[in-house]
PDB file of N, CA and C in Angstrom:
ATOM      1  N   UNK A  29      -3.801   5.276   1.146  1.00  0.00           N
ATOM      2  CA  UNK A  29      -2.869   5.499   0.052  1.00  0.00           C
ATOM      3  C   UNK A  29      -1.915   4.305  -0.032  1.00  0.00           C
ATOM      4  N   UNK A  30      -2.265   3.327  -0.799  1.00  0.00           N
ATOM      5  CA  UNK A  30      -1.460   2.122  -0.879  1.00  0.00           C
ATOM      6  C   UNK A  30      -0.360   2.215  -1.934  1.00  0.00           C
ATOM      7  N   UNK A  31      -0.454   3.159  -2.846  1.00  0.00           N
ATOM      8  CA  UNK A  31       0.544   3.253  -3.907  1.00  0.00           C
ATOM      9  C   UNK A  31       1.761   4.042  -3.433  1.00  0.00           C
ATOM     10  N   UNK A  32       2.951   3.422  -3.484  1.00  0.00           N
ATOM     11  CA  UNK A  32       4.147   4.077  -2.952  1.00  0.00           C
ATOM     12  C   UNK A  32       4.613   5.276  -3.775  1.00  0.00           C
ATOM     13  N   UNK A  33       4.167   5.410  -5.020  1.00  0.00           N
ATOM     14  CA  UNK A  33       4.605   6.531  -5.858  1.00  0.00           C
ATOM     15  C   UNK A  33       3.859   7.830  -5.540  1.00  0.00           C
ATOM     16  N   UNK A  34       2.750   7.743  -4.804  1.00  0.00           N
ATOM     17  CA  UNK A  34       1.977   8.940  -4.469  1.00  0.00           C
ATOM     18  C   UNK A  34       2.626   9.670  -3.296  1.00  0.00           C
ATOM     19  N   UNK A  35       2.785  10.991  -3.467  1.00  0.00           N
ATOM     20  CA  UNK A  35       3.365  11.814  -2.409  1.00  0.00           C
ATOM     21  C   UNK A  35       2.276  12.658  -1.752  1.00  0.00           C
ATOM     22  N   UNK A  36       2.268  12.668  -0.435  1.00  0.00           N
ATOM     23  CA  UNK A  36       1.370  13.522   0.329  1.00  0.00           C
ATOM     24  C   UNK A  36       2.038  14.890   0.456  1.00  0.00           C
ATOM     25  N   UNK A  37       1.424  15.916  -0.126  1.00  0.00           N
ATOM     26  CA  UNK A  37       1.996  17.260  -0.083  1.00  0.00           C
ATOM     27  C   UNK A  37       1.578  17.982   1.194  1.00  0.00           C
ATOM     28  N   UNK A  38       0.304  17.894   1.523  1.00  0.00           N
ATOM     29  CA  UNK A  38      -0.192  18.521   2.753  1.00  0.00           C
ATOM     30  C   UNK A  38      -1.496  17.857   3.169  1.00  0.00           C
ATOM     31  N   UNK A  39      -1.820  17.948   4.457  1.00  0.00           N
ATOM     32  CA  UNK A  39      -3.075  17.419   4.975  1.00  0.00           C
ATOM     33  C   UNK A  39      -3.011  15.932   5.245  1.00  0.00           C
ATOM     34  N   UNK A  40      -4.190  15.301   5.161  1.00  0.00           N
ATOM     35  CA  UNK A  40      -4.286  13.865   5.344  1.00  0.00           C
ATOM     36  C   UNK A  40      -4.470  13.397   6.772  1.00  0.00           C
ATOM     37  N   UNK A  41      -4.418  14.319   7.726  1.00  0.00           N
ATOM     38  CA  UNK A  41      -4.557  13.933   9.131  1.00  0.00           C
ATOM     39  C   UNK A  41      -6.005  14.060   9.576  1.00  0.00           C
ATOM     40  N   UNK A  42      -6.401  13.217  10.521  1.00  0.00           N
ATOM     41  CA  UNK A  42      -7.743  13.290  11.089  1.00  0.00           C
ATOM     42  C   UNK A  42      -7.897  14.578  11.890  1.00  0.00           C
ATOM     43  N   UNK A  43      -9.089  15.145  11.831  1.00  0.00           N
ATOM     44  CA  UNK A  43      -9.412  16.345  12.598  1.00  0.00           C
ATOM     45  C   UNK A  43     -10.046  15.892  13.903  1.00  0.00           C
ATOM     46  N   UNK A  44      -9.630  16.482  15.012  1.00  0.00           N
ATOM     47  CA  UNK A  44     -10.147  16.103  16.320  1.00  0.00           C
ATOM     48  C   UNK A  44     -11.625  16.446  16.432  1.00  0.00           C
ATOM     49  N   UNK A  45     -12.329  15.685  17.252  1.00  0.00           N
ATOM     50  CA  UNK A  45     -13.747  15.933  17.483  1.00  0.00           C
ATOM     51  C   UNK A  45     -14.596  14.772  17.004  1.00  0.00           C
ATOM     52  N   UNK A  46     -15.884  14.965  17.081  1.00  0.00           N
ATOM     53  CA  UNK A  46     -16.820  13.924  16.664  1.00  0.00           C
ATOM     54  C   UNK A  46     -16.852  13.813  15.143  1.00  0.00           C
ATOM     55  N   UNK A  47     -17.055  12.616  14.651  1.00  0.00           N
ATOM     56  CA  UNK A  47     -17.162  12.402  13.212  1.00  0.00           C
ATOM     57  C   UNK A  47     -15.886  11.829  12.629  1.00  0.00           C
ATOM     58  N   UNK A  48     -15.923  11.670  11.339  1.00  0.00           N
ATOM     59  CA  UNK A  48     -14.791  11.094  10.599  1.00  0.00           C
ATOM     60  C   UNK A  48     -14.320  12.110   9.575  1.00  0.00           C
ATOM     61  N   UNK A  49     -13.656  13.148  10.039  1.00  0.00           N
ATOM     62  CA  UNK A  49     -13.231  14.244   9.193  1.00  0.00           C
ATOM     63  C   UNK A  49     -11.708  14.280   9.109  1.00  0.00           C
ATOM     64  N   UNK A  50     -11.203  14.811   7.984  1.00  0.00           N
ATOM     65  CA  UNK A  50      -9.761  14.980   7.854  1.00  0.00           C
ATOM     66  C   UNK A  50      -9.456  16.296   7.168  1.00  0.00           C
ATOM     67  N   UNK A  51      -8.208  16.724   7.319  1.00  0.00           N
ATOM     68  CA  UNK A  51      -7.762  18.005   6.779  1.00  0.00           C
ATOM     69  C   UNK A  51      -7.849  18.004   5.251  1.00  0.00           C
ATOM     70  N   UNK A  52      -7.980  19.208   4.662  1.00  0.00           N
ATOM     71  CA  UNK A  52      -7.840  19.294   3.212  1.00  0.00           C
ATOM     72  C   UNK A  52      -6.499  18.676   2.807  1.00  0.00           C
ATOM     73  N   UNK A  53      -6.503  17.885   1.752  1.00  0.00           N
ATOM     74  CA  UNK A  53      -5.358  17.057   1.409  1.00  0.00           C
ATOM     75  C   UNK A  53      -4.975  17.227  -0.058  1.00  0.00           C
ATOM     76  N   UNK A  54      -3.678  17.327  -0.314  1.00  0.00           N
ATOM     77  CA  UNK A  54      -3.149  17.409  -1.675  1.00  0.00           C
ATOM     78  C   UNK A  54      -2.203  16.232  -1.889  1.00  0.00           C
ATOM     79  N   UNK A  55      -2.447  15.462  -2.947  1.00  0.00           N
ATOM     80  CA  UNK A  55      -1.612  14.323  -3.320  1.00  0.00           C
ATOM     81  C   UNK A  55      -0.957  14.609  -4.657  1.00  0.00           C
ATOM     82  N   UNK A  56       0.314  14.259  -4.798  1.00  0.00           N
ATOM     83  CA  UNK A  56       1.041  14.478  -6.051  1.00  0.00           C
ATOM     84  C   UNK A  56       1.557  13.158  -6.598  1.00  0.00           C
ATOM     85  N   UNK A  57       1.934  13.186  -7.866  1.00  0.00           N
ATOM     86  CA  UNK A  57       2.464  12.023  -8.590  1.00  0.00           C
ATOM     87  C   UNK A  57       1.422  10.911  -8.708  1.00  0.00           C
ATOM     88  N   UNK A  58       0.157  11.314  -8.741  1.00  0.00           N
ATOM     89  CA  UNK A  58      -0.941  10.366  -8.884  1.00  0.00           C
ATOM     90  C   UNK A  58      -1.027   9.943 -10.348  1.00  0.00           C
ATOM     91  N   UNK A  59      -1.322   8.676 -10.572  1.00  0.00           N
ATOM     92  CA  UNK A  59      -1.461   8.150 -11.934  1.00  0.00           C
ATOM     93  C   UNK A  59      -2.931   7.926 -12.252  1.00  0.00           C
ATOM     94  N   UNK A  60      -3.266   7.969 -13.519  1.00  0.00           N
ATOM     95  CA  UNK A  60      -4.655   7.901 -13.956  1.00  0.00           C
ATOM     96  C   UNK A  60      -5.378   6.629 -13.505  1.00  0.00           C
ATOM     97  N   UNK A  61      -4.658   5.544 -13.318  1.00  0.00           N
ATOM     98  CA  UNK A  61      -5.307   4.290 -12.926  1.00  0.00           C
ATOM     99  C   UNK A  61      -5.292   4.046 -11.413  1.00  0.00           C
ATOM    100  N   UNK A  62      -4.823   5.020 -10.627  1.00  0.00           N
ATOM    101  CA  UNK A  62      -4.831   4.879  -9.165  1.00  0.00           C
ATOM    102  C   UNK A  62      -6.259   4.946  -8.627  1.00  0.00           C
ATOM    103  N   UNK A  63      -6.501   4.257  -7.542  1.00  0.00           N
ATOM    104  CA  UNK A  63      -7.834   4.201  -6.941  1.00  0.00           C
ATOM    105  C   UNK A  63      -8.359   5.594  -6.584  1.00  0.00           C
ATOM    106  N   UNK A  64      -7.491   6.482  -6.120  1.00  0.00           N
ATOM    107  CA  UNK A  64      -7.910   7.829  -5.722  1.00  0.00           C
ATOM    108  C   UNK A  64      -8.475   8.600  -6.913  1.00  0.00           C
ATOM    109  N   UNK A  65      -8.064   8.248  -8.123  1.00  0.00           N
ATOM    110  CA  UNK A  65      -8.576   8.885  -9.338  1.00  0.00           C
ATOM    111  C   UNK A  65      -9.836   8.172  -9.832  1.00  0.00           C
ATOM    112  N   UNK A  66      -9.858   6.863  -9.727  1.00  0.00           N
ATOM    113  CA  UNK A  66     -10.944   6.057 -10.292  1.00  0.00           C
ATOM    114  C   UNK A  66     -12.228   6.079  -9.466  1.00  0.00           C
ATOM    115  N   UNK A  67     -12.138   6.356  -8.182  1.00  0.00           N
ATOM    116  CA  UNK A  67     -13.324   6.336  -7.304  1.00  0.00           C
ATOM    117  C   UNK A  67     -13.685   7.747  -6.855  1.00  0.00           C
ATOM    118  N   UNK A  68     -14.951   7.915  -6.538  1.00  0.00           N
ATOM    119  CA  UNK A  68     -15.415   9.194  -6.030  1.00  0.00           C
ATOM    120  C   UNK A  68     -14.937   9.360  -4.591  1.00  0.00           C
ATOM    121  N   UNK A  69     -14.387  10.513  -4.292  1.00  0.00           N
ATOM    122  CA  UNK A  69     -13.866  10.797  -2.950  1.00  0.00           C
ATOM    123  C   UNK A  69     -14.787  11.820  -2.282  1.00  0.00           C
ATOM    124  N   UNK A  70     -15.305  11.478  -1.118  1.00  0.00           N
ATOM    125  CA  UNK A  70     -16.169  12.384  -0.374  1.00  0.00           C
ATOM    126  C   UNK A  70     -15.338  13.057   0.710  1.00  0.00           C
ATOM    127  N   UNK A  71     -14.541  14.000   0.304  1.00  0.00           N
ATOM    128  CA  UNK A  71     -13.686  14.696   1.246  1.00  0.00           C
ATOM    129  C   UNK A  71     -12.879  15.759   0.531  1.00  0.00           C
ATOM    130  N   UNK A  72     -12.190  16.561   1.303  1.00  0.00           N
ATOM    131  CA  UNK A  72     -11.396  17.657   0.737  1.00  0.00           C
ATOM    132  C   UNK A  72     -10.044  17.165   0.217  1.00  0.00           C
ATOM    133  N   UNK A  73     -10.079  16.474  -0.939  1.00  0.00           N
ATOM    134  CA  UNK A  73      -8.869  15.876  -1.510  1.00  0.00           C
ATOM    135  C   UNK A  73      -8.714  16.315  -2.958  1.00  0.00           C
ATOM    136  N   UNK A  74      -7.512  16.703  -3.314  1.00  0.00           N
ATOM    137  CA  UNK A  74      -7.194  16.979  -4.715  1.00  0.00           C
ATOM    138  C   UNK A  74      -5.954  16.167  -5.064  1.00  0.00           C
ATOM    139  N   UNK A  75      -5.977  15.549  -6.249  1.00  0.00           N
ATOM    140  CA  UNK A  75      -4.816  14.787  -6.698  1.00  0.00           C
ATOM    141  C   UNK A  75      -4.245  15.462  -7.936  1.00  0.00           C
ATOM    142  N   UNK A  76      -2.927  15.540  -7.989  1.00  0.00           N
ATOM    143  CA  UNK A  76      -2.226  16.212  -9.081  1.00  0.00           C
ATOM    144  C   UNK A  76      -1.569  15.154  -9.952  1.00  0.00           C
ATOM    145  N   UNK A  77      -1.904  15.192 -11.248  1.00  0.00           N
ATOM    146  CA  UNK A  77      -1.408  14.204 -12.198  1.00  0.00           C
ATOM    147  C   UNK A  77      -0.687  14.910 -13.330  1.00  0.00           C
ATOM    148  N   UNK A  78       0.474  14.417 -13.720  1.00  0.00           N
ATOM    149  CA  UNK A  78       1.190  14.972 -14.869  1.00  0.00           C
ATOM    150  C   UNK A  78       0.582  14.421 -16.149  1.00  0.00           C
ATOM    151  N   UNK A  79       0.545  15.253 -17.173  1.00  0.00           N
ATOM    152  CA  UNK A  79       0.091  14.803 -18.483  1.00  0.00           C
ATOM    153  C   UNK A  79       1.066  15.321 -19.527  1.00  0.00           C
ATOM    154  N   UNK A  80       1.047  14.698 -20.710  1.00  0.00           N
ATOM    155  CA  UNK A  80       2.030  15.044 -21.740  1.00  0.00           C
ATOM    156  C   UNK A  80       1.565  16.163 -22.656  1.00  0.00           C
ATOM    157  N   UNK A  81       0.258  16.245 -22.905  1.00  0.00           N
ATOM    158  CA  UNK A  81      -0.257  17.302 -23.772  1.00  0.00           C
ATOM    159  C   UNK A  81      -1.722  17.565 -23.450  1.00  0.00           C
ATOM    160  N   UNK A  82      -2.266  18.589 -24.091  1.00  0.00           N
ATOM    161  CA  UNK A  82      -3.639  18.991 -23.817  1.00  0.00           C
ATOM    162  C   UNK A  82      -4.643  17.885 -24.150  1.00  0.00           C
ATOM    163  N   UNK A  83      -4.404  17.156 -25.206  1.00  0.00           N
ATOM    164  CA  UNK A  83      -5.316  16.077 -25.603  1.00  0.00           C
ATOM    165  C   UNK A  83      -5.400  14.997 -24.522  1.00  0.00           C
ATOM    166  N   UNK A  84      -4.253  14.652 -23.947  1.00  0.00           N
ATOM    167  CA  UNK A  84      -4.253  13.651 -22.880  1.00  0.00           C
ATOM    168  C   UNK A  84      -5.003  14.171 -21.655  1.00  0.00           C
ATOM    169  N   UNK A  85      -4.790  15.414 -21.283  1.00  0.00           N
ATOM    170  CA  UNK A  85      -5.483  16.002 -20.134  1.00  0.00           C
ATOM    171  C   UNK A  85      -6.995  15.996 -20.347  1.00  0.00           C
ATOM    172  N   UNK A  86      -7.440  16.354 -21.536  1.00  0.00           N
ATOM    173  CA  UNK A  86      -8.879  16.349 -21.834  1.00  0.00           C
ATOM    174  C   UNK A  86      -9.455  14.945 -21.821  1.00  0.00           C
ATOM    175  N   UNK A  87      -8.715  13.978 -22.355  1.00  0.00           N
ATOM    176  CA  UNK A  87      -9.174  12.586 -22.353  1.00  0.00           C
ATOM    177  C   UNK A  87      -9.327  12.078 -20.924  1.00  0.00           C
ATOM    178  N   UNK A  88      -8.359  12.391 -20.063  1.00  0.00           N
ATOM    179  CA  UNK A  88      -8.437  11.955 -18.670  1.00  0.00           C
ATOM    180  C   UNK A  88      -9.584  12.644 -17.949  1.00  0.00           C
ATOM    181  N   UNK A  89      -9.787  13.922 -18.212  1.00  0.00           N
ATOM    182  CA  UNK A  89     -10.868  14.657 -17.561  1.00  0.00           C
ATOM    183  C   UNK A  89     -12.231  14.088 -17.949  1.00  0.00           C
ATOM    184  N   UNK A  90     -12.340  13.585 -19.152  1.00  0.00           N
ATOM    185  CA  UNK A  90     -13.607  13.030 -19.637  1.00  0.00           C
ATOM    186  C   UNK A  90     -13.762  11.547 -19.360  1.00  0.00           C
ATOM    187  N   UNK A  91     -12.764  10.925 -18.739  1.00  0.00           N
ATOM    188  CA  UNK A  91     -12.808   9.488 -18.453  1.00  0.00           C
ATOM    189  C   UNK A  91     -13.682   9.211 -17.251  1.00  0.00           C
TER     190      UNK A  91
END
């Protein structure tokens, strides 16, 4: 998470044991052009983004 505006709400820590696993993670204040939104994430991560209206939310969902 290189962007300073993103807030970690919960999770994000490595899980003990074999493998490269981490806790379910919630990120807030994510922007549409942030890497976490633009790339596919193979893990239990959800990012929360504010939008101004339904049209903007639909446009972002279809991007």
